[in-house]
């Protein structure tokens, strides 16, 4: 008999790739979708799987709803990907972020504790929990030091996942995932913001892109590779916590240069601090401008993960290189802008 999975956050980037993977493995997939004024399944449609998923109305803020959904769908596995996932917004909406990203996870764990301790649980934890990093590279034993309300809420959720595993013997795993991107990434995140803006500039629809901290460094991988790691964690005989990362780090500025090159543009940077500017190599026109509006009250300067445990215990490894990822994102956005079919 096929396994049944309940995926929260199914309308987001990871929800789409994970559902595609689970369907390919013969799972019956229930997609937990919160009520919004517009239907929001464009990513699932892009992967051609929107018709294969059974959707259920779900909100991490509503305990009674979570209990009913778990009772009615009777999943073998729950993947909790739902979150207010944008770090910058968490500084403006810290209480909301705490309720969804922190307490929301406890609500799901309570539903499992109440209704079915046999349900396996995956929690979408994050490298943002390392924040002001205490060691480099970061591994499962590196101490946490979150630098945003998002990071703090996710850290609470991480420890609740560990606690419910230890206290109630629930098969609950926490995936500490470093940044992962794709053509399905939300446009507010820096990678997609860059690829979309450069595509618009190349198509004559925009003149410049305004960014914040160009020196920030991230360990960026491809989301499609990371959902495979989530699934592998849940299949282990014993639940545990694992880092998924590439073991490489690159700056925002490097990402800009590589994305520009993929579109046949050359950008050269000059100046320091707020005066730093990226110019078109041919015309000298400013294309990348620093705007303090995109600085964060507290920043995570550098993330670099050590995926050794996942590689050895799960047999997981990323397949898509950084260069390939950037090129895929840049070219996909160029096609979308050129063809006038931008849906998210
Ligand atoms: P995303 O694209 O922003 O998707 C977030 C999903 O959560 C969306 O489906 C959203 O629904 C849903 N959601 C938000 N608030 C909700 C609520 N109150 N109740 C139910 N659903 C709600 O995020 P992602 O990049 O796919 O990331 C997936 C998860 O991994 C998130 O928990 C994120 O924090 C975590 N994570 C991501 C990364 C990364 O680099 N991508 C790294 C580490 C951890 P709507 O469509 O209605 O907004
Ligand atoms: O793309 P970002 O917004 O992602 P961030 O903050 O690293 O968070 C993402 O990864 C986390 C895993 O570590 C996830 F948990 C989280 O849900 C999310 O998916 O910003 C990346 C870096 C930051 O240092 C930011 O300050 O890029 C810098 N940046 C510079 N200019 C910018 C911009 N970020 C955004 N969003 N927009 C800018 O204009």
Short mmCIF file of C-alpha atoms and ligand atoms in Angstrom, two decimals:
data_model
loop_
_atom_site.label_atom_id
_atom_site.label_comp_id
_atom_site.label_asym_id
_atom_site.label_seq_id
_atom_site.Cartn_x
_atom_site.Cartn_y
_atom_site.Cartn_z
CA UNK A 1 0.00 0.00 0.00
CA UNK A 2 1.28 3.47 -0.82
CA UNK A 3 2.44 5.73 1.99
CA UNK A 4 0.56 8.90 2.77
CA UNK A 5 2.37 12.19 3.41
CA UNK A 6 1.01 15.47 4.71
CA UNK A 7 3.14 18.35 3.41
CA UNK A 8 2.67 21.77 4.99
CA UNK A 9 3.97 24.76 3.04
CA UNK A 10 3.16 22.93 -0.19
CA UNK A 11 2.63 26.17 -2.15
CA UNK A 12 6.21 27.28 -1.43
CA UNK A 13 9.47 26.41 -3.16
CA UNK A 14 10.39 23.32 -1.13
CA UNK A 15 6.80 22.09 -0.92
CA UNK A 16 6.66 21.88 -4.70
CA UNK A 17 9.94 19.95 -5.10
CA UNK A 18 9.21 17.65 -2.15
CA UNK A 19 5.74 16.80 -3.47
CA UNK A 20 7.22 16.01 -6.87
CA UNK A 21 9.70 13.65 -5.20
CA UNK A 22 7.07 11.96 -3.02
CA UNK A 23 4.71 11.46 -5.95
CA UNK A 24 7.54 9.91 -7.96
CA UNK A 25 7.98 7.43 -5.10
CA UNK A 26 4.30 6.47 -5.18
CA UNK A 27 3.15 8.47 -2.14
CA UNK A 28 -0.35 9.79 -1.73
CA UNK A 29 0.34 13.48 -1.06
CA UNK A 30 -1.92 15.73 0.97
CA UNK A 31 -0.97 19.37 0.55
CA UNK A 32 -1.78 21.60 3.51
CA UNK A 33 -2.75 25.00 2.15
CA UNK A 34 -3.71 28.10 4.10
CA UNK A 35 -6.69 30.12 3.01
CA UNK A 36 -5.73 33.12 0.86
CA UNK A 37 -7.71 35.36 -1.46
CA UNK A 38 -5.94 34.00 -4.55
CA UNK A 39 -5.26 30.44 -5.60
CA UNK A 40 -1.56 29.93 -5.14
CA UNK A 41 -0.53 26.70 -6.82
CA UNK A 42 1.64 28.15 -9.60
CA UNK A 43 4.80 26.34 -8.48
CA UNK A 44 2.98 23.00 -8.38
CA UNK A 45 1.54 23.76 -11.82
CA UNK A 46 5.03 24.59 -13.14
CA UNK A 47 6.19 21.13 -12.07
CA UNK A 48 3.03 19.60 -13.62
CA UNK A 49 1.81 18.08 -10.33
CA UNK A 50 -0.97 20.42 -9.18
CA UNK A 51 -3.67 17.92 -10.18
CA UNK A 52 -1.96 15.03 -8.38
CA UNK A 53 -2.16 16.53 -4.91
CA UNK A 54 -5.10 16.43 -2.55
CA UNK A 55 -5.30 19.79 -0.82
CA UNK A 56 -6.57 20.39 2.70
CA UNK A 57 -7.20 23.73 4.37
CA UNK A 58 -4.56 24.23 7.05
CA UNK A 59 -3.07 27.00 9.15
CA UNK A 60 -0.22 26.66 11.66
CA UNK A 61 -1.93 29.28 13.84
CA UNK A 62 -5.05 27.18 14.44
CA UNK A 63 -4.71 24.18 16.77
CA UNK A 64 -8.23 22.82 16.19
CA UNK A 65 -7.67 22.86 12.44
CA UNK A 66 -4.33 21.05 12.75
CA UNK A 67 -5.92 18.35 14.90
CA UNK A 68 -8.74 17.81 12.40
CA UNK A 69 -6.39 17.71 9.41
CA UNK A 70 -4.11 15.14 11.02
CA UNK A 71 -7.09 13.08 12.17
CA UNK A 72 -8.76 13.15 8.75
CA UNK A 73 -5.70 12.60 6.54
CA UNK A 74 -4.07 9.96 8.78
CA UNK A 75 -0.58 10.51 7.38
CA UNK A 76 2.36 8.14 7.78
CA UNK A 77 4.71 11.13 7.51
CA UNK A 78 4.33 14.87 8.10
CA UNK A 79 6.80 17.28 6.49
CA UNK A 80 6.44 20.66 8.17
CA UNK A 81 7.72 23.14 5.60
CA UNK A 82 5.23 25.91 6.36
CA UNK A 83 6.70 29.11 7.79
CA UNK A 84 6.96 32.86 7.55
CA UNK A 85 10.30 32.22 5.90
CA UNK A 86 11.60 35.69 5.02
CA UNK A 87 14.18 36.87 7.56
CA UNK A 88 13.73 40.59 6.78
CA UNK A 89 9.98 40.40 7.43
CA UNK A 90 10.60 38.73 10.80
CA UNK A 91 12.08 42.02 12.10
CA UNK A 92 8.82 43.78 11.19
CA UNK A 93 6.53 40.93 12.29
CA UNK A 94 8.40 39.24 15.15
CA UNK A 95 5.32 38.14 17.11
CA UNK A 96 3.56 36.73 14.07
CA UNK A 97 6.78 34.96 13.03
CA UNK A 98 7.13 33.47 16.51
CA UNK A 99 3.53 32.25 16.46
CA UNK A 100 3.84 30.56 13.07
CA UNK A 101 7.47 29.40 12.97
CA UNK A 102 7.84 28.63 16.67
CA UNK A 103 4.53 27.78 18.35
CA UNK A 104 3.08 26.46 15.09
CA UNK A 105 5.56 23.59 15.23
CA UNK A 106 4.60 22.77 18.80
CA UNK A 107 0.97 22.65 17.67
CA UNK A 108 1.80 20.03 15.02
CA UNK A 109 3.91 18.05 17.51
CA UNK A 110 1.04 18.17 20.01
CA UNK A 111 -1.32 16.86 17.32
CA UNK A 112 1.05 13.92 16.73
CA UNK A 113 1.39 13.32 20.47
CA UNK A 114 -2.40 13.33 20.84
CA UNK A 115 -3.48 11.46 17.71
CA UNK A 116 -0.73 9.16 16.59
CA UNK A 117 2.75 8.82 17.95
CA UNK A 118 3.58 6.54 15.02
CA UNK A 119 3.48 9.44 12.55
CA UNK A 120 6.98 10.38 11.40
CA UNK A 121 7.75 14.11 11.49
CA UNK A 122 10.21 16.33 9.60
CA UNK A 123 10.87 19.88 10.79
CA UNK A 124 12.32 22.48 8.41
CA UNK A 125 15.08 23.93 10.58
CA UNK A 126 17.63 26.35 9.24
CA UNK A 127 21.22 27.51 9.18
CA UNK A 128 19.87 30.90 10.35
CA UNK A 129 19.97 29.31 13.84
CA UNK A 130 23.80 29.58 13.66
CA UNK A 131 23.48 33.35 13.02
CA UNK A 132 26.56 34.96 14.51
CA UNK A 133 28.54 31.84 13.82
CA UNK A 134 30.52 30.33 16.68
CA UNK A 135 32.65 28.11 14.39
CA UNK A 136 33.27 27.70 10.67
CA UNK A 137 32.22 25.50 8.98
CA UNK A 138 29.03 24.86 10.96
CA UNK A 139 28.18 21.27 11.90
CA UNK A 140 25.44 19.62 13.99
CA UNK A 141 27.49 20.31 17.14
CA UNK A 142 28.18 24.02 16.50
CA UNK A 143 26.44 26.18 19.16
CA UNK A 144 23.52 28.27 17.93
CA UNK A 145 23.36 32.10 18.06
CA UNK A 146 20.32 33.32 16.07
CA UNK A 147 20.39 36.90 14.80
CA UNK A 148 16.76 37.48 13.84
CA UNK A 149 13.27 36.82 15.19
CA UNK A 150 13.02 34.21 12.43
CA UNK A 151 16.18 32.45 13.61
CA UNK A 152 15.05 32.58 17.25
CA UNK A 153 11.59 31.19 16.41
CA UNK A 154 13.13 28.38 14.34
CA UNK A 155 15.54 27.56 17.16
CA UNK A 156 12.62 27.15 19.58
CA UNK A 157 10.92 24.86 17.03
CA UNK A 158 14.14 22.90 16.59
CA UNK A 159 14.47 22.23 20.30
CA UNK A 160 10.78 21.32 20.59
CA UNK A 161 11.31 18.76 17.84
CA UNK A 162 14.27 17.31 19.75
CA UNK A 163 12.28 17.39 23.00
CA UNK A 164 9.22 15.59 21.60
CA UNK A 165 11.55 12.96 20.17
CA UNK A 166 13.18 12.38 23.55
CA UNK A 167 10.12 12.86 25.78
CA UNK A 168 7.47 10.95 23.81
CA UNK A 169 9.53 8.73 21.54
CA UNK A 170 8.14 10.43 18.42
CA UNK A 171 10.09 9.85 15.19
CA UNK A 172 10.81 13.58 14.78
CA UNK A 173 13.81 14.77 12.75
CA UNK A 174 15.13 18.26 12.25
CA UNK A 175 16.85 19.14 8.97
CA UNK A 176 19.21 22.07 9.48
CA UNK A 177 19.23 23.25 5.91
CA UNK A 178 21.52 25.89 4.50
CA UNK A 179 20.17 28.24 1.82
CA UNK A 180 18.71 26.43 -1.15
CA UNK A 181 17.42 28.13 -4.24
CA UNK A 182 15.84 27.37 -7.60
CA UNK A 183 13.81 28.98 -10.37
CA UNK A 184 10.83 28.45 -8.01
CA UNK A 185 12.36 30.67 -5.28
CA UNK A 186 10.30 33.62 -3.99
CA UNK A 187 11.28 36.92 -5.60
CA UNK A 188 12.03 38.64 -2.27
CA UNK A 189 15.05 36.39 -1.56
CA UNK A 190 18.32 37.83 -2.81
CA UNK A 191 19.16 35.17 -5.43
CA UNK A 192 15.86 35.38 -7.27
CA UNK A 193 15.71 39.16 -6.79
CA UNK A 194 19.03 39.34 -8.63
CA UNK A 195 18.20 36.92 -11.46
CA UNK A 196 14.82 38.54 -12.09
CA UNK A 197 16.24 42.07 -12.02
CA UNK A 198 19.10 41.21 -14.38
CA UNK A 199 16.65 39.53 -16.77
CA UNK A 200 14.52 42.69 -16.75
CA UNK A 201 17.58 44.87 -17.35
CA UNK A 202 18.69 42.64 -20.23
CA UNK A 203 15.19 42.85 -21.76
CA UNK A 204 15.12 46.67 -21.40
CA UNK A 205 12.41 46.63 -18.69
CA UNK A 206 14.59 47.99 -15.84
CA UNK A 207 17.79 49.98 -15.41
CA UNK A 208 19.24 48.89 -12.07
CA UNK A 209 18.82 46.63 -9.06
CA UNK A 210 19.06 47.96 -5.48
CA UNK A 211 20.58 45.54 -2.97
CA UNK A 212 21.68 45.55 0.68
CA UNK A 213 24.76 43.83 2.07
CA UNK A 214 26.78 42.69 -0.97
CA UNK A 215 29.46 41.11 1.23
CA UNK A 216 27.13 38.60 2.94
CA UNK A 217 28.19 35.04 2.22
CA UNK A 218 25.91 32.04 1.94
CA UNK A 219 26.22 28.31 1.32
CA UNK A 220 23.77 28.11 -1.60
CA UNK A 221 22.53 24.78 -3.03
CA UNK A 222 19.70 23.64 -5.29
CA UNK A 223 16.33 23.04 -3.57
CA UNK A 224 15.62 19.92 -5.63
CA UNK A 225 18.68 18.24 -4.11
CA UNK A 226 17.69 19.23 -0.57
CA UNK A 227 14.20 17.69 -0.59
CA UNK A 228 15.82 14.31 -1.29
CA UNK A 229 17.74 14.76 1.98
CA UNK A 230 14.51 15.57 3.87
CA UNK A 231 12.93 12.33 2.66
CA UNK A 232 16.02 10.30 3.52
CA UNK A 233 15.98 11.64 7.10
CA UNK A 234 12.40 10.48 7.59
CA UNK A 235 13.20 6.97 6.27
CA UNK A 236 15.93 6.31 8.88
CA UNK A 237 15.13 3.73 11.59
CA UNK A 238 15.93 6.36 14.24
CA UNK A 239 15.08 10.05 14.02
CA UNK A 240 17.96 12.51 14.27
CA UNK A 241 19.15 15.97 13.20
CA UNK A 242 21.20 16.57 10.06
CA UNK A 243 22.78 19.46 8.23
CA UNK A 244 22.25 19.71 4.47
CA UNK A 245 24.75 22.06 2.82
CA UNK A 246 27.19 22.19 -0.08
CA UNK A 247 30.36 23.00 1.90
CA UNK A 248 31.00 26.07 -0.32
CA UNK A 249 30.27 29.70 0.41
CA UNK A 250 29.88 32.66 -1.97
CA UNK A 251 29.11 36.35 -1.55
CA UNK A 252 26.04 38.16 -2.87
CA UNK A 253 28.41 40.07 -5.16
CA UNK A 254 29.77 36.82 -6.61
CA UNK A 255 26.21 35.68 -7.24
CA UNK A 256 25.51 38.92 -9.15
CA UNK A 257 28.60 38.52 -11.37
CA UNK A 258 27.86 34.89 -12.19
CA UNK A 259 24.18 35.55 -12.93
CA UNK A 260 25.13 38.49 -15.16
CA UNK A 261 27.65 36.34 -17.04
CA UNK A 262 24.95 33.71 -17.66
CA UNK A 263 22.97 36.43 -19.48
CA UNK A 264 25.97 37.67 -21.46
CA UNK A 265 26.56 40.73 -19.27
CA UNK A 266 29.72 41.74 -17.45
CA UNK A 267 29.47 43.64 -14.17
CA UNK A 268 32.51 45.19 -12.48
CA UNK A 269 32.35 46.48 -8.92
CA UNK A 270 34.14 49.55 -7.53
CA UNK A 271 33.99 51.71 -4.39
CA UNK A 272 33.31 50.82 -0.75
CA UNK A 273 30.37 50.69 1.64
CA UNK A 274 27.31 52.64 0.49
CA UNK A 275 29.31 53.93 -2.50
CA UNK A 276 29.99 50.46 -3.87
CA UNK A 277 28.48 50.11 -7.31
CA UNK A 278 28.36 47.43 -9.99
CA UNK A 279 28.80 48.87 -13.49
CA UNK A 280 28.08 47.46 -16.90
CA UNK A 281 31.50 46.40 -18.20
CA UNK A 282 30.72 47.80 -21.69
CA UNK A 283 28.87 51.07 -21.04
CA UNK A 284 29.99 51.91 -17.48
CA UNK A 285 26.33 52.44 -16.54
CA UNK A 286 25.49 51.62 -12.86
CA UNK A 287 23.52 48.39 -12.67
CA UNK A 288 23.87 47.37 -9.00
CA UNK A 289 23.36 50.06 -6.37
CA UNK A 290 23.62 49.65 -2.57
CA UNK A 291 20.47 50.70 -0.74
CA UNK A 292 20.48 50.73 3.10
CA UNK A 293 16.74 49.98 3.03
CA UNK A 294 17.79 46.35 2.49
CA UNK A 295 20.21 46.19 5.43
CA UNK A 296 19.02 44.16 8.43
CA UNK A 297 19.13 45.33 12.07
CA UNK A 298 21.36 42.33 12.78
CA UNK A 299 23.00 40.45 9.93
CA UNK A 300 24.25 36.92 9.42
CA UNK A 301 27.57 37.64 7.71
CA UNK A 302 28.71 34.16 6.74
CA UNK A 303 27.25 30.69 6.52
CA UNK A 304 29.18 27.59 5.51
CA UNK A 305 27.87 24.14 6.33
CA UNK A 306 29.58 20.81 6.83
CA UNK A 307 27.30 18.10 5.36
CA UNK A 308 29.52 15.20 6.51
CA UNK A 309 26.90 13.53 8.73
CA UNK A 310 24.23 13.56 6.01
CA UNK A 311 26.74 12.29 3.45
CA UNK A 312 27.84 9.34 5.56
CA UNK A 313 24.62 8.43 7.42
CA UNK A 314 22.04 9.23 4.71
CA UNK A 315 24.15 8.76 1.59
CA UNK A 316 23.01 12.26 0.58
CA UNK A 317 24.94 14.61 -1.63
CA UNK A 318 24.06 17.61 -3.70
CA UNK A 319 24.13 17.10 -7.46
CA UNK A 320 23.82 20.65 -8.82
CA UNK A 321 26.88 22.91 -8.61
CA UNK A 322 26.70 26.56 -7.57
CA UNK A 323 27.51 27.70 -11.11
CA UNK A 324 24.82 25.47 -12.62
CA UNK A 325 22.26 26.72 -10.09
CA UNK A 326 22.95 30.38 -10.84
CA UNK A 327 22.88 29.81 -14.58
CA UNK A 328 19.58 27.87 -14.41
CA UNK A 329 17.94 30.61 -12.33
CA UNK A 330 19.21 33.43 -14.55
CA UNK A 331 18.19 31.76 -17.81
CA UNK A 332 14.77 30.75 -16.52
CA UNK A 333 14.06 34.32 -15.44
CA UNK A 334 15.28 35.65 -18.77
CA UNK A 335 12.84 33.32 -20.58
CA UNK A 336 9.99 34.33 -18.26
CA UNK A 337 10.57 38.05 -18.81
CA UNK A 338 11.11 37.72 -22.57
CA UNK A 339 7.94 35.62 -22.93
CA UNK A 340 5.90 37.79 -20.54
CA UNK A 341 4.93 34.81 -18.36
CA UNK A 342 5.98 35.66 -14.84
CA UNK A 343 3.59 34.01 -12.37
CA UNK A 344 5.57 34.37 -9.13
P1 LIG B 1 8.50 29.51 1.12
O1 LIG B 1 8.67 29.35 -0.36
O2 LIG B 1 8.44 30.85 1.71
O3 LIG B 1 7.17 28.69 1.52
C1 LIG B 1 6.59 28.84 2.80
C2 LIG B 1 5.28 28.08 2.82
O4 LIG B 1 4.69 28.21 4.12
C3 LIG B 1 4.23 28.58 1.82
O5 LIG B 1 3.55 27.48 1.27
C4 LIG B 1 3.30 29.38 2.71
O6 LIG B 1 1.97 29.50 2.20
C5 LIG B 1 3.32 28.52 3.96
N1 LIG B 1 2.81 29.22 5.16
C6 LIG B 1 3.20 30.42 5.64
N2 LIG B 1 2.51 30.72 6.76
C7 LIG B 1 1.67 29.68 7.00
C8 LIG B 1 0.71 29.40 8.00
N3 LIG B 1 0.45 30.26 9.00
N4 LIG B 1 0.03 28.22 7.93
C9 LIG B 1 0.26 27.35 6.93
N5 LIG B 1 1.13 27.57 5.91
C10 LIG B 1 1.85 28.73 5.97
O7 LIG B 1 9.65 28.71 1.89
P2 LIG B 1 10.67 27.59 1.35
O8 LIG B 1 11.89 28.27 0.82
O9 LIG B 1 9.93 26.62 0.52
O10 LIG B 1 11.12 26.93 2.72
C11 LIG B 1 10.41 25.82 3.28
C12 LIG B 1 10.72 25.73 4.76
O11 LIG B 1 12.12 25.53 4.94
C13 LIG B 1 10.38 26.97 5.56
O12 LIG B 1 9.96 26.53 6.84
C14 LIG B 1 11.70 27.71 5.68
O13 LIG B 1 11.70 28.52 6.83
C15 LIG B 1 12.66 26.55 5.77
N6 LIG B 1 14.01 26.77 5.27
C16 LIG B 1 14.20 27.24 4.00
C17 LIG B 1 15.49 27.38 3.52
C18 LIG B 1 15.73 27.89 2.13
O14 LIG B 1 16.88 28.28 1.85
N7 LIG B 1 14.75 27.85 1.23
C19 LIG B 1 16.59 27.05 4.33
C20 LIG B 1 16.35 26.55 5.60
C21 LIG B 1 15.05 26.39 6.06
P3 LIG B 1 1.54 30.71 1.22
O15 LIG B 1 1.88 30.25 -0.18
O16 LIG B 1 0.09 30.82 1.47
O17 LIG B 1 2.33 31.92 1.63
O1 LIG B 2 18.14 35.63 0.31
P1 LIG B 2 18.03 36.09 1.71
O2 LIG B 2 16.87 36.95 2.05
O3 LIG B 2 18.09 34.78 2.59
P2 LIG B 2 18.48 34.53 4.13
O4 LIG B 2 18.25 35.71 4.96
O5 LIG B 2 19.83 33.90 4.15
O6 LIG B 2 17.37 33.44 4.54
C1 LIG B 2 17.08 32.33 3.70
O7 LIG B 2 17.93 31.26 4.04
C2 LIG B 2 17.72 30.74 5.37
C3 LIG B 2 18.73 29.61 5.57
O8 LIG B 2 19.94 30.14 6.04
C4 LIG B 2 16.29 30.26 5.48
F1 LIG B 2 16.08 29.71 6.72
C5 LIG B 2 15.33 31.41 5.25
O9 LIG B 2 14.00 30.93 5.31
C6 LIG B 2 15.60 31.97 3.86
O10 LIG B 2 15.25 30.99 2.91
O11 LIG B 2 19.36 36.90 2.11
C7 LIG B 2 20.64 36.35 1.92
C8 LIG B 2 21.69 37.40 2.22
C9 LIG B 2 21.47 38.16 3.54
O12 LIG B 2 22.69 38.31 4.18
C10 LIG B 2 20.95 39.51 3.10
O13 LIG B 2 21.24 40.58 4.00
O14 LIG B 2 21.62 38.39 1.19
C11 LIG B 2 21.69 39.68 1.80
N1 LIG B 2 21.07 40.66 0.90
C12 LIG B 2 21.74 41.68 0.32
N2 LIG B 2 20.88 42.43 -0.40
C13 LIG B 2 19.79 40.73 0.54
C14 LIG B 2 19.67 41.85 -0.28
N3 LIG B 2 18.74 39.94 0.84
C15 LIG B 2 17.54 40.25 0.28
N4 LIG B 2 16.49 39.44 0.53
N5 LIG B 2 17.37 41.36 -0.51
C16 LIG B 2 18.41 42.21 -0.83
O15 LIG B 2 18.24 43.18 -1.53
#
